[in-house]
Coordinates of C-alpha atoms in Angstrom, one line a residue:
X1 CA -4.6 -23.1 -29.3
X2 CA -3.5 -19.5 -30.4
X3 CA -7.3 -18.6 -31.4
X4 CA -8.1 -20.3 -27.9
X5 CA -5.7 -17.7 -26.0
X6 CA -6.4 -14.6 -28.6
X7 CA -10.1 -15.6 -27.7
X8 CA -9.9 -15.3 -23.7
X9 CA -7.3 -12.2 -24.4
X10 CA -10.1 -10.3 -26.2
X11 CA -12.7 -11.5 -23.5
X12 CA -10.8 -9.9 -20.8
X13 CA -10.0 -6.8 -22.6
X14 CA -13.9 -6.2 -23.9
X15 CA -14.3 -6.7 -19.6
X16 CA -11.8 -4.7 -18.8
X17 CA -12.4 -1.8 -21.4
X18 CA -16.2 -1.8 -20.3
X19 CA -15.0 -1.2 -16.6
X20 CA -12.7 1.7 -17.7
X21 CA -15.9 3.1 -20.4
X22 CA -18.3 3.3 -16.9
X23 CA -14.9 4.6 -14.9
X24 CA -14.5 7.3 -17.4
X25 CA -18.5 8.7 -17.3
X26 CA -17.5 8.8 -13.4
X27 CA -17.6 12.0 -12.7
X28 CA -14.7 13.9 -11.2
X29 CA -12.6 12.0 -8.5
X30 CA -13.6 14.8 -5.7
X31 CA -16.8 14.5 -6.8
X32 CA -17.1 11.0 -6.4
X33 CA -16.0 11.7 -3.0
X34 CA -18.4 14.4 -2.2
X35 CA -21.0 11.7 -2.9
X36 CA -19.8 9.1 -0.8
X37 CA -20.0 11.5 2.4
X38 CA -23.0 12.1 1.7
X39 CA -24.1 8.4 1.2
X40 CA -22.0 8.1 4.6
X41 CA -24.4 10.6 6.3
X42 CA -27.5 9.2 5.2
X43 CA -26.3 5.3 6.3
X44 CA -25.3 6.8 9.8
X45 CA -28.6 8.6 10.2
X46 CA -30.8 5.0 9.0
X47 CA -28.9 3.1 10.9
X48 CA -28.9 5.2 14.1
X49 CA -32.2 5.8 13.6
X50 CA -33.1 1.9 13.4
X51 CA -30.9 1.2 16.4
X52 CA -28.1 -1.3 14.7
X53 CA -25.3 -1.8 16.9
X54 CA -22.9 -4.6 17.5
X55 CA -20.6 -6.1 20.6
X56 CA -16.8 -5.5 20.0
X57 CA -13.6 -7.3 21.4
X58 CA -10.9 -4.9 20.7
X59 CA -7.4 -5.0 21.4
X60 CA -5.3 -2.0 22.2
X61 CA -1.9 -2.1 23.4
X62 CA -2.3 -5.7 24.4
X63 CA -5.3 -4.9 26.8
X64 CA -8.7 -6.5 25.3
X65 CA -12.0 -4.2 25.8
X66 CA -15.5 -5.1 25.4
X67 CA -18.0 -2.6 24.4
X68 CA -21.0 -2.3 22.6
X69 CA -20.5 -0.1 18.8
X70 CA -23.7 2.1 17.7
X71 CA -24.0 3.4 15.0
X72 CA -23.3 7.9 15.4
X73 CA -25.5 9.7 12.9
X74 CA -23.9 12.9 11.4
X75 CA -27.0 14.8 11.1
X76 CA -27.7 14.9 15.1
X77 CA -26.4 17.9 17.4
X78 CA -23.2 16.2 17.9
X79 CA -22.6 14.9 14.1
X80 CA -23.3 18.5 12.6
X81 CA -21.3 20.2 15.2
X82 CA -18.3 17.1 14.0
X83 CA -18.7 17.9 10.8
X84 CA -18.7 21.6 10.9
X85 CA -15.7 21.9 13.6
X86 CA -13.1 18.9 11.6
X87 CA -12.9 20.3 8.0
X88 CA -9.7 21.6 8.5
X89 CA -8.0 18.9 11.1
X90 CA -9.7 16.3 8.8
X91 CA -7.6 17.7 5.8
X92 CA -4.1 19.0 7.8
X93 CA -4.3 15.8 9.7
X94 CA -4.8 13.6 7.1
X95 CA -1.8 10.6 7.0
X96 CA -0.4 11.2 3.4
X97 CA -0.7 15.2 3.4
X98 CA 2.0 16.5 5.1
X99 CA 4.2 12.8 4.4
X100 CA 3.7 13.5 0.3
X101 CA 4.8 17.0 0.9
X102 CA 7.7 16.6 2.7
X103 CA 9.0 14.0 0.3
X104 CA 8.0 15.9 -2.9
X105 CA 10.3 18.7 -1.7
X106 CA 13.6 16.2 -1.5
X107 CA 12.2 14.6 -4.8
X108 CA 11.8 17.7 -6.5
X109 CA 15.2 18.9 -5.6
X110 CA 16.6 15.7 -7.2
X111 CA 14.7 15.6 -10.0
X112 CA 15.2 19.6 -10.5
X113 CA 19.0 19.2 -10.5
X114 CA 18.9 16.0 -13.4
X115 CA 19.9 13.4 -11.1
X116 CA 16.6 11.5 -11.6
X117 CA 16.9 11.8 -15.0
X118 CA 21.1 11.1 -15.0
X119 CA 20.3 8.3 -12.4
X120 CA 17.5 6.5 -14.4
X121 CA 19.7 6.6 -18.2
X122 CA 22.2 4.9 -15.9
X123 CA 19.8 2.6 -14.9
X124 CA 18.7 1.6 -18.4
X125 CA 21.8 1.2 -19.9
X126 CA 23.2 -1.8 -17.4
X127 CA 19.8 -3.3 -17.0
X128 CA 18.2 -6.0 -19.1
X129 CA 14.9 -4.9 -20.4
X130 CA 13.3 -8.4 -19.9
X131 CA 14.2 -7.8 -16.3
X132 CA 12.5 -4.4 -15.5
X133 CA 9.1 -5.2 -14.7
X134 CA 10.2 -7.8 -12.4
X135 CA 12.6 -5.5 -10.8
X136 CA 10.4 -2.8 -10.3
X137 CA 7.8 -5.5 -9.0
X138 CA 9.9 -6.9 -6.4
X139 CA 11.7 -3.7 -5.3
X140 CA 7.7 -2.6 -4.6
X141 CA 7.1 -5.4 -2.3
X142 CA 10.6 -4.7 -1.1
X143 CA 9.4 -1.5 -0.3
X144 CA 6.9 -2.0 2.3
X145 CA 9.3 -2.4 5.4
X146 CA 9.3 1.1 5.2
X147 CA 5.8 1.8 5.6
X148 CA 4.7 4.3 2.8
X149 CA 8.1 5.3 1.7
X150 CA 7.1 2.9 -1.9
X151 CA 4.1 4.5 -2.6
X152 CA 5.8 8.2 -2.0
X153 CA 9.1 7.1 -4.0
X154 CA 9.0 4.1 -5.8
X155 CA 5.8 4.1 -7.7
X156 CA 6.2 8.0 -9.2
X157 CA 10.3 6.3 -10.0
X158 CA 8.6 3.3 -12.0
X159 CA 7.3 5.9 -14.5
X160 CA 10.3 7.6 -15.0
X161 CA 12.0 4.4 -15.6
X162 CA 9.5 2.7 -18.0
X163 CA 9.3 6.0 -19.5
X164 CA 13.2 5.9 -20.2
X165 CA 13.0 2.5 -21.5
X166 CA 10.5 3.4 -24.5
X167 CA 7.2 2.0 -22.8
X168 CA 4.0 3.0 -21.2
X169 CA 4.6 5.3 -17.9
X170 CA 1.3 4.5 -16.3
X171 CA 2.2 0.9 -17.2
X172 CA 5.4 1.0 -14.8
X173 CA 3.2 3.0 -12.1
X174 CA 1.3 0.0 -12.4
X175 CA 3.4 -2.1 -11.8
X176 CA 4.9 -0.5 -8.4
X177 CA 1.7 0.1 -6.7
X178 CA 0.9 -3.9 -7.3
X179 CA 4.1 -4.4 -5.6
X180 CA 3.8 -2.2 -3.0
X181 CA 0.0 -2.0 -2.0
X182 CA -0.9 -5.9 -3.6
X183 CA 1.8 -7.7 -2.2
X184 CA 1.6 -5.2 1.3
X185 CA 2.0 -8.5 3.4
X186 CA 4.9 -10.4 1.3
X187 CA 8.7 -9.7 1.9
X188 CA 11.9 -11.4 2.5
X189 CA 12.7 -9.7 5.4
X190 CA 10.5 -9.4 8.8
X191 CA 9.1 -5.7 8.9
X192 CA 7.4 -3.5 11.8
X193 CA 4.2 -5.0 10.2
X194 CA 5.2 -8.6 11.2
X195 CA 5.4 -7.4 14.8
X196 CA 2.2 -5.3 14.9
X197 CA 0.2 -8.1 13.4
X198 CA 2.0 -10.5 15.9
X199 CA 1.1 -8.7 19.2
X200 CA -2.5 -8.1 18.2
X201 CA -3.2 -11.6 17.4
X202 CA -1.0 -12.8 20.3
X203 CA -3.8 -11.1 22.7
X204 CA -6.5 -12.4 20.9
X205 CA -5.1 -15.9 21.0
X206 CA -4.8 -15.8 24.9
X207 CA -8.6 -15.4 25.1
X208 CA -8.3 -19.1 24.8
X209 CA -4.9 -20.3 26.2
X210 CA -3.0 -17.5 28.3
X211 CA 0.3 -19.0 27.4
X212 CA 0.2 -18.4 23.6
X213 CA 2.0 -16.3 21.8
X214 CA 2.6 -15.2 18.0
X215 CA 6.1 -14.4 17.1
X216 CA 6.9 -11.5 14.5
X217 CA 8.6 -14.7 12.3
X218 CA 5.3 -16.6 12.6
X219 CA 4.5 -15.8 8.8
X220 CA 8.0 -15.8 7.4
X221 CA 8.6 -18.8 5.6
X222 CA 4.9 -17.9 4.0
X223 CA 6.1 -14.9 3.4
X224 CA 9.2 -15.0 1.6
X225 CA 7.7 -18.0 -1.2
X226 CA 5.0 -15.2 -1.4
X227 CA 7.5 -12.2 -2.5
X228 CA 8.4 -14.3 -5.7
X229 CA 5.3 -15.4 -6.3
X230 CA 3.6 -11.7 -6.3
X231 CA 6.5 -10.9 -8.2
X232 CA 5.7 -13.4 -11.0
X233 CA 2.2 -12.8 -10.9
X234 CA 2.7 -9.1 -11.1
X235 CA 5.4 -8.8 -14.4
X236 CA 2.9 -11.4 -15.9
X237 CA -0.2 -9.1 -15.8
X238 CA 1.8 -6.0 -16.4
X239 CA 2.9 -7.2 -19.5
X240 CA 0.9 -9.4 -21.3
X241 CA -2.6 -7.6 -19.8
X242 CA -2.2 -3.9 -18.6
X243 CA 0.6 -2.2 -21.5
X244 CA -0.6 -3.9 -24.2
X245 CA -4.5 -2.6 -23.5
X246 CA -2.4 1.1 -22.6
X247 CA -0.9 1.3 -26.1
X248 CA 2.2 2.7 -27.2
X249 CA 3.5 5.9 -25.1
X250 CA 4.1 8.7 -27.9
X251 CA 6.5 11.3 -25.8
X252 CA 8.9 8.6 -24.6
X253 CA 12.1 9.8 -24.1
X254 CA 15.7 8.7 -25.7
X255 CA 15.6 5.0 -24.3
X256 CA 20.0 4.8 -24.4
X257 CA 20.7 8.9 -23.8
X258 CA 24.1 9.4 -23.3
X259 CA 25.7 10.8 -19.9
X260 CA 27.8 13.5 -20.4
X261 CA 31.1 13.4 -18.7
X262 CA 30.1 16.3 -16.6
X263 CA 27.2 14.3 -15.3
X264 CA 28.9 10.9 -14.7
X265 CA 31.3 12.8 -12.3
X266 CA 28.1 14.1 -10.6
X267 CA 26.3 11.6 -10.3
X268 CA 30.0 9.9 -8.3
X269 CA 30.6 12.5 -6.1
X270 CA 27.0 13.1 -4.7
X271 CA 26.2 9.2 -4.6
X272 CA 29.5 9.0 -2.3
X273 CA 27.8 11.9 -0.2
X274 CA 24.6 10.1 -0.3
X275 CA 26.5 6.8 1.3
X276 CA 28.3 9.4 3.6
X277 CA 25.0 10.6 5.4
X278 CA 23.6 6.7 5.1
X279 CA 26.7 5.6 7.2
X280 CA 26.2 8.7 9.4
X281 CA 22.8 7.9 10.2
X282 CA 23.4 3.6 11.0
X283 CA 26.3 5.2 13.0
X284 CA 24.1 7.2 15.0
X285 CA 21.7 3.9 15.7
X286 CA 24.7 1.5 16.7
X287 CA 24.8 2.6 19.9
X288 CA 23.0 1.1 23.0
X289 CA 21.6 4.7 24.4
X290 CA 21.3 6.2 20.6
X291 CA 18.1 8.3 20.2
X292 CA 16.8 6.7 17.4
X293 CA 16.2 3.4 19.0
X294 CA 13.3 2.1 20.5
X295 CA 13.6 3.9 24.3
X296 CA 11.8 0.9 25.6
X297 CA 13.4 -2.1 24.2
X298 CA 16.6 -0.7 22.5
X299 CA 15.6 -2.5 19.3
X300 CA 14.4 -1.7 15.4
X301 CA 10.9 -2.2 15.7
X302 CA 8.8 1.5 16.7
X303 CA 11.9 3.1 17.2
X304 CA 12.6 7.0 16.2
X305 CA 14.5 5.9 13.3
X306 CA 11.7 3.6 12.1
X307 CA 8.9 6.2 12.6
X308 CA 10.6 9.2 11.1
X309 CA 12.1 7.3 7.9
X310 CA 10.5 9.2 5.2
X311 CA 11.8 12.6 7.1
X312 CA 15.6 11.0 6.8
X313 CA 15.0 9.6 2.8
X314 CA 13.5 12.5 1.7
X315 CA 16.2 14.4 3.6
X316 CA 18.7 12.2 1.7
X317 CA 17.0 13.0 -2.0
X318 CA 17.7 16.7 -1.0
X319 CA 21.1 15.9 0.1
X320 CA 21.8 13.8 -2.9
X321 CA 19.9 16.1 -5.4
X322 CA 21.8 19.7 -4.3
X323 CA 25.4 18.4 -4.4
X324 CA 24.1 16.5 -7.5
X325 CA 22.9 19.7 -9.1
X326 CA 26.2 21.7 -8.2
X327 CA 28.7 19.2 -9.7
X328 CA 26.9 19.1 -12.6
X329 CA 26.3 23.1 -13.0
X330 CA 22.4 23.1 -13.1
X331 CA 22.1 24.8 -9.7
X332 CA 24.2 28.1 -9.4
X333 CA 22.5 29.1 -6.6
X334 CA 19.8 28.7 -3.4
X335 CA 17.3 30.4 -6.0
X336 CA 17.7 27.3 -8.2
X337 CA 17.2 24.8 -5.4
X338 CA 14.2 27.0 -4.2
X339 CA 12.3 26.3 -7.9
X340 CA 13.1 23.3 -7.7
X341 CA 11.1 22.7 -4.6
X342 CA 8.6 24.9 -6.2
X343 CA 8.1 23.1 -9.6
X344 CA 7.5 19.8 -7.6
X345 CA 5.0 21.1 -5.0
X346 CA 3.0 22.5 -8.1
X347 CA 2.6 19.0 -9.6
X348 CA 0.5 18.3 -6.5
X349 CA -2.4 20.5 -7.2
X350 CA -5.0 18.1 -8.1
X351 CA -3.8 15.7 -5.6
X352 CA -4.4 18.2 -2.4
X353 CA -7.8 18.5 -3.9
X354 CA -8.7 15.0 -4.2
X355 CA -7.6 14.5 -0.4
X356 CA -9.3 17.0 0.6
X357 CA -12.4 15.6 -0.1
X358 CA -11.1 12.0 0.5
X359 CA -9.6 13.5 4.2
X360 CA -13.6 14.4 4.8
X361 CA -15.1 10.7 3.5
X362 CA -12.4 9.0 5.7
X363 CA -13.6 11.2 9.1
X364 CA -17.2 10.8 8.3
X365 CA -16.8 6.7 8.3
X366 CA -15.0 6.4 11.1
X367 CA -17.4 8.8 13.2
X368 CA -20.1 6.9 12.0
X369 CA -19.0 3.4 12.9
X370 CA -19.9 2.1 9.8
X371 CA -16.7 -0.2 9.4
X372 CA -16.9 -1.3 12.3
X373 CA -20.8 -2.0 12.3
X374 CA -20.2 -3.8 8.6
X375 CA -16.8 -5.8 9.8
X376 CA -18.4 -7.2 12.6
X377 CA -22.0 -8.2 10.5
X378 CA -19.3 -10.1 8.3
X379 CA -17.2 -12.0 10.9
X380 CA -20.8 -13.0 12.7
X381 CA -22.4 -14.3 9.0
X382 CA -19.1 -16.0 8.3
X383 CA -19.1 -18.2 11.4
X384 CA -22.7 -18.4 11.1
X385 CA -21.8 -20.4 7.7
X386 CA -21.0 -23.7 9.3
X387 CA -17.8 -24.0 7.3
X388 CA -14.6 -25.4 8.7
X389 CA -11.1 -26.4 7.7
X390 CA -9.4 -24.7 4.7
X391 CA -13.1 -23.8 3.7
X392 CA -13.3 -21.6 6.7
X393 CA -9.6 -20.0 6.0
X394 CA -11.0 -19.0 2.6
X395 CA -13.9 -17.7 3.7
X396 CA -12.1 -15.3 6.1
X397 CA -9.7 -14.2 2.7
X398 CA -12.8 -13.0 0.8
X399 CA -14.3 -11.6 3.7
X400 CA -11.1 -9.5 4.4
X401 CA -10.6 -8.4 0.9
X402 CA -14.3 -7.0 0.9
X403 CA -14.3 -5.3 3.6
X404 CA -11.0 -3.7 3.1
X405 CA -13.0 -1.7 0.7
X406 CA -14.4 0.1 3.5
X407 CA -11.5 0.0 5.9
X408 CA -8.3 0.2 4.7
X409 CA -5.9 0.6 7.5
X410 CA -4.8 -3.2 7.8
X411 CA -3.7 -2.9 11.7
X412 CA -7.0 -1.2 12.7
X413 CA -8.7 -3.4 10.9
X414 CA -7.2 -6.9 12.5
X415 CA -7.9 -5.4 15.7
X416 CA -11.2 -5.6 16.0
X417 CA -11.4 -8.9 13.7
X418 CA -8.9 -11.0 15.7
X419 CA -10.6 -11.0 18.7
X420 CA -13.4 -12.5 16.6
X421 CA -11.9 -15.0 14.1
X422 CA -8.5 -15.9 16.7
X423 CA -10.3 -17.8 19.1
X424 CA -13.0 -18.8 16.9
X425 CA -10.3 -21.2 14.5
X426 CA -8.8 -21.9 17.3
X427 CA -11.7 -23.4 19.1
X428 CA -11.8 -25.0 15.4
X429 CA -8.4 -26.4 15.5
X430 CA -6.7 -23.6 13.1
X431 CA -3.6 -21.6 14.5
X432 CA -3.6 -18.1 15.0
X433 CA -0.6 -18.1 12.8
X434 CA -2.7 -19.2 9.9
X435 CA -5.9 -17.3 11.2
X436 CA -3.5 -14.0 10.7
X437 CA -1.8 -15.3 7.0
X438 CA -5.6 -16.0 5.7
X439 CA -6.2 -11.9 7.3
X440 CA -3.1 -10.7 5.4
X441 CA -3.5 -11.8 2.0
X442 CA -7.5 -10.8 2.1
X443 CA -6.2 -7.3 3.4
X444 CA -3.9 -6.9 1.0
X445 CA -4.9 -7.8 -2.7
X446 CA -7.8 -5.5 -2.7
X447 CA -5.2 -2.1 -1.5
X448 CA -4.8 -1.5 -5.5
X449 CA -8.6 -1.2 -5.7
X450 CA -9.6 0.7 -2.8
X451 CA -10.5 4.4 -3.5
X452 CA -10.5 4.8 0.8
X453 CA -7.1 3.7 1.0
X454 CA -5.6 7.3 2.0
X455 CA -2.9 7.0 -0.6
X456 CA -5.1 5.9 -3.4
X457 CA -5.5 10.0 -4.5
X458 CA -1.9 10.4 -4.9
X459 CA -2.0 7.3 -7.3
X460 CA -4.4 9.0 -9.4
X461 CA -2.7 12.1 -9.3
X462 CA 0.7 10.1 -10.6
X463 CA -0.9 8.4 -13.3
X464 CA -2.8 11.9 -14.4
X465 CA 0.5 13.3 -14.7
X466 CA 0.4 11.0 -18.4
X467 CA -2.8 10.9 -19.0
X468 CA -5.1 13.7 -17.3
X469 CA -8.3 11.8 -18.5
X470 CA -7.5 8.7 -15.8
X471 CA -9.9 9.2 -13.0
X472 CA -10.6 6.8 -9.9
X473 CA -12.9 4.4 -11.8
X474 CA -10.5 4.1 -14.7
X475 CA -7.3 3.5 -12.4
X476 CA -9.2 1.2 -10.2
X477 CA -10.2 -1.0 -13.8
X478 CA -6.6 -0.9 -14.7
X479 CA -5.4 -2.3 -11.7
X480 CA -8.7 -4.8 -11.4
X481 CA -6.5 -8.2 -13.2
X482 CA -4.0 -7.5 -10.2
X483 CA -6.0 -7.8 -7.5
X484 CA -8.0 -10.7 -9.0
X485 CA -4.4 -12.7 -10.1
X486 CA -3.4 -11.7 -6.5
X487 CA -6.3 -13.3 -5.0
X488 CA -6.5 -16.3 -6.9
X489 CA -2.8 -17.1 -7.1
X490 CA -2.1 -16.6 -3.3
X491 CA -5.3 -18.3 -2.6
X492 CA -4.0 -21.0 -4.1
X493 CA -0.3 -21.0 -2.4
X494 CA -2.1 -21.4 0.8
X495 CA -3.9 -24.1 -0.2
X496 CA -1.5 -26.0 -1.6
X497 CA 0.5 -25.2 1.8
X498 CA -2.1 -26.4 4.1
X499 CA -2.4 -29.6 2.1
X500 CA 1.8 -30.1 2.2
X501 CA 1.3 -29.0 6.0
X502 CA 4.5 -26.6 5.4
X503 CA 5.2 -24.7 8.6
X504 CA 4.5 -20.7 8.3
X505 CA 7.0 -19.8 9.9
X506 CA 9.5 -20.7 12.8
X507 CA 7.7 -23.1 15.0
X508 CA 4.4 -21.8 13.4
X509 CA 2.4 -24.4 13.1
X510 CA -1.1 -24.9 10.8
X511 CA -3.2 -26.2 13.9
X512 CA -3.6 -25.6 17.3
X513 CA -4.5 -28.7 19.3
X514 CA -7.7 -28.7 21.0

């Protein structure tokens, strides 16, 4: 049995190791980048020039349009002069730039002053280390009903901490962006996501029956088995697949450092201010008329609060890291807080140049259509299959996770696919409940591998900080056995859920009777 298991454990890892040899003669990341816009350029030109074009259903704002998608070439009048006239608004507009900044400057502040570092000993000495993967697992999934706040926070943390416990940093950054990014969908709690998904595949369900609609709860009893399952899945792979092929770590830091007293007080008086502006800010949402509600329907869900959340944590870090750093006597003055911003904003070098390039890629594809042109190719070669039942609800998960290569902004993406695949089950006698949990999981287990997911520079950048060799096609190998355990094992809980003929959700049911 044990030469059995050492047997497919060496199979893997001569697998693995040859995908991280061919990542590593990549060349570099922005490189890799310059090449893909000009693979983009080329495409848009062929297929412009041969005339492709497809018919598109798309739903914005609950209002369904029909128009016909062609494919723009970048090396007409009109592409040159797009490409010429967005290199700057491609890179200053770009989602993660200005988010990652703002952050790093709260960050930096905390971690400048020794609170991460006070915070984190802390951590390690009251928890169990059999319980840290899973912990930093499941806080990633956690993580994701605030947006991008895990990726920003969370992921750089998990270092820290499996850094403090003796083991492989990149192994714990790993581990979070699994969580966060693999298991986007899963959670325990019913995010902005759950609505978003819900309204657009509420108005592509009422191109068959006007009276349907998809409720933000539709997924929820799917989704809460699925948190522990990703969670399991995820502490599995980290650590019996990805640290043992990473090695040992040779500048781990004291695992059980002790606190001096000095810091212990610190780290009391600025967590109490920390819970002092928390309250302060649910205070200021309690009320009816507050600003940071939604003005529309007085609730959570696209409200102020919701859309500027990173703002408020990373103006919490600051808060936290400042009063942290006077108690303890490592800031004397502004000057010190000011290098502390500095030294943080100068870890971020390589990453503003990999988005740079990445901010140009990401323009050039969507002017061209091409995700759009190959997303609805795939929908019409699917249906054209002729398969139905469960057969047809996995057909949809690979699709999704294949084309979330190309496009990986989930809610654009299910716009134009559920006006596609909704009705389509339906007519078949699957729900658009189901339709949207087979989207979900495809959409999310292929986020750790997807170089044009915007935050997937910053990832690299993270994991350089250890290990400066890593490039794109090494970190995309590494987090490879996630995205295939992913796959496979939430595959398979929605199998064995459509055979039980469990209920997604609140009066979500599996079929829809036509």
């Amino acid at each position: 049995m044990t030469s059995t298991i050492n047997t497919k454990t060496s199979i893997l890892n001569r697998t693995l190791d040859k995908i991280e040899r061919l990542g590593n003669k990549l060349p570099h990341p922005f490189m890799i980048f310059l090449g893909l816009m000009i693979i983009t350029v080329g495409l848009s030109s062929l297929l412009q020039a041969l005339d492709v074009s497809v018919a598109l259903e798309k739903i914005d704002h609950g209002v369904i349009s029909h128009t016909i998608i062609t494919a723009n070439s970048l090396l007409d009048k009109d592409g040159l002069l797009f490409m010429l006239s967005s290199v700057l608004s491609n890179f200053t507009g770009f989602f993660p730039l200005g988010t990652v900044f703002f952050m790093m400057l709260g960050v930096g502040i905390a971690e400048g002053s020794g609170l991460l570092r006070t915070l984190l000993s802390y951590l390690v000495n009251i928890t169990p280390k059999a319980m840290i993967t899973s912990m930093i697992v499941f806080l990633g999934i956690f993580s994701n009903i605030a947006s991008a706040v895990g990726y920003i926070v969370l992921v750089p943390l998990a270092g820290l901490i499996f850094l403090q416990f003796g083991r492989h940093p990149i192994a714990g950054l790993a581990a979070a962006f699994a969580g966060v990014s693999g298991g986007w969908s899963a959670n325990i709690l019913i995010g902005a996501t759950d609505a978003t998904f819900a309204g657009i595949s509420t108005a592509a369900a009422r191109l068959i029956d006007h009276q349907y609609s998809v409720l933000a709860t539709s997924n929820w009893y799917f989704m809460i088995v699925s948190t522990f399952l990703i969670t399991l899945i995820g502490t599995w792979v980290t650590d019996k697949i990805i640290e043992p092929r990473l090695g040992p770590y040779h500048e781990s830091d004291d695992t059980r450092a002790e606190l001096a007293k000095q810091e212990v007080v610190a780290l009391k008086i600025s967590s109490l201010a920390l819970l002092s502006y928390l309250a302060l800010i649910v205070f200021a949402y309690l009320p009816e008329s507050s600003l940071l509600r939604n003005p529309a329907t007085g609730g959570l869900a696209d409200s102020p609060l919701m859309k500027n959340l990173i703002v408020l944590i990373g103006l919490g870090f600051a808060v936290w890291g400042t009063i942290f750093g006077y108690v303890a006597k490592q800031f004397n003055s502004a000057h010190d807080v000011a290098t502390a911003m500095t030294q943080a904003i100068t870890q971020l070098a390589g990453f503003l140049v990999l988005i740079f390039f990445a901010a140009q890629f990401i323009a050039y594809f969507n002017y061209s259509n091409l995700g759009i042109i190959f997303a609805i190719k795939g929908a019409n070669a699917l249906q054209a299959t002729g398969l139905t039942g469960i057969w047809l609800v996995l057909g949809l998960i690979i699709l999704t996770a294949l084309l979330n290569l190309l496009i990986a902004v989930d809610s654009a993406k299910w716009a134009i696919m559920a006006p596609i695949f909704v009705p389509m089950f339906m007519l078949l006698g699957l729900s658009p409940e189901l339709t949207q949990v087979a989207y979900r999981i495809g959409d999310s287990v292929t986020n750790i591998i997807a170089p044009t997911m915007p935050l997937f520079p910053l990832i690299v950048a993270f994991c350089q900080k250890y290990n400066p060799q890593l490039g794109v096609g090494s970190v995309v190998a590494m987090m490879l056995p996630y995205s295939v355990a992913f796959l496979v094992g939430w595959t398979l809980l929605l199998i064995l859920w459509f055979t039980l003929g469990l209920p997604l959700g609140p009066d979500a049911l599996l079929h829809y009777p036509h």
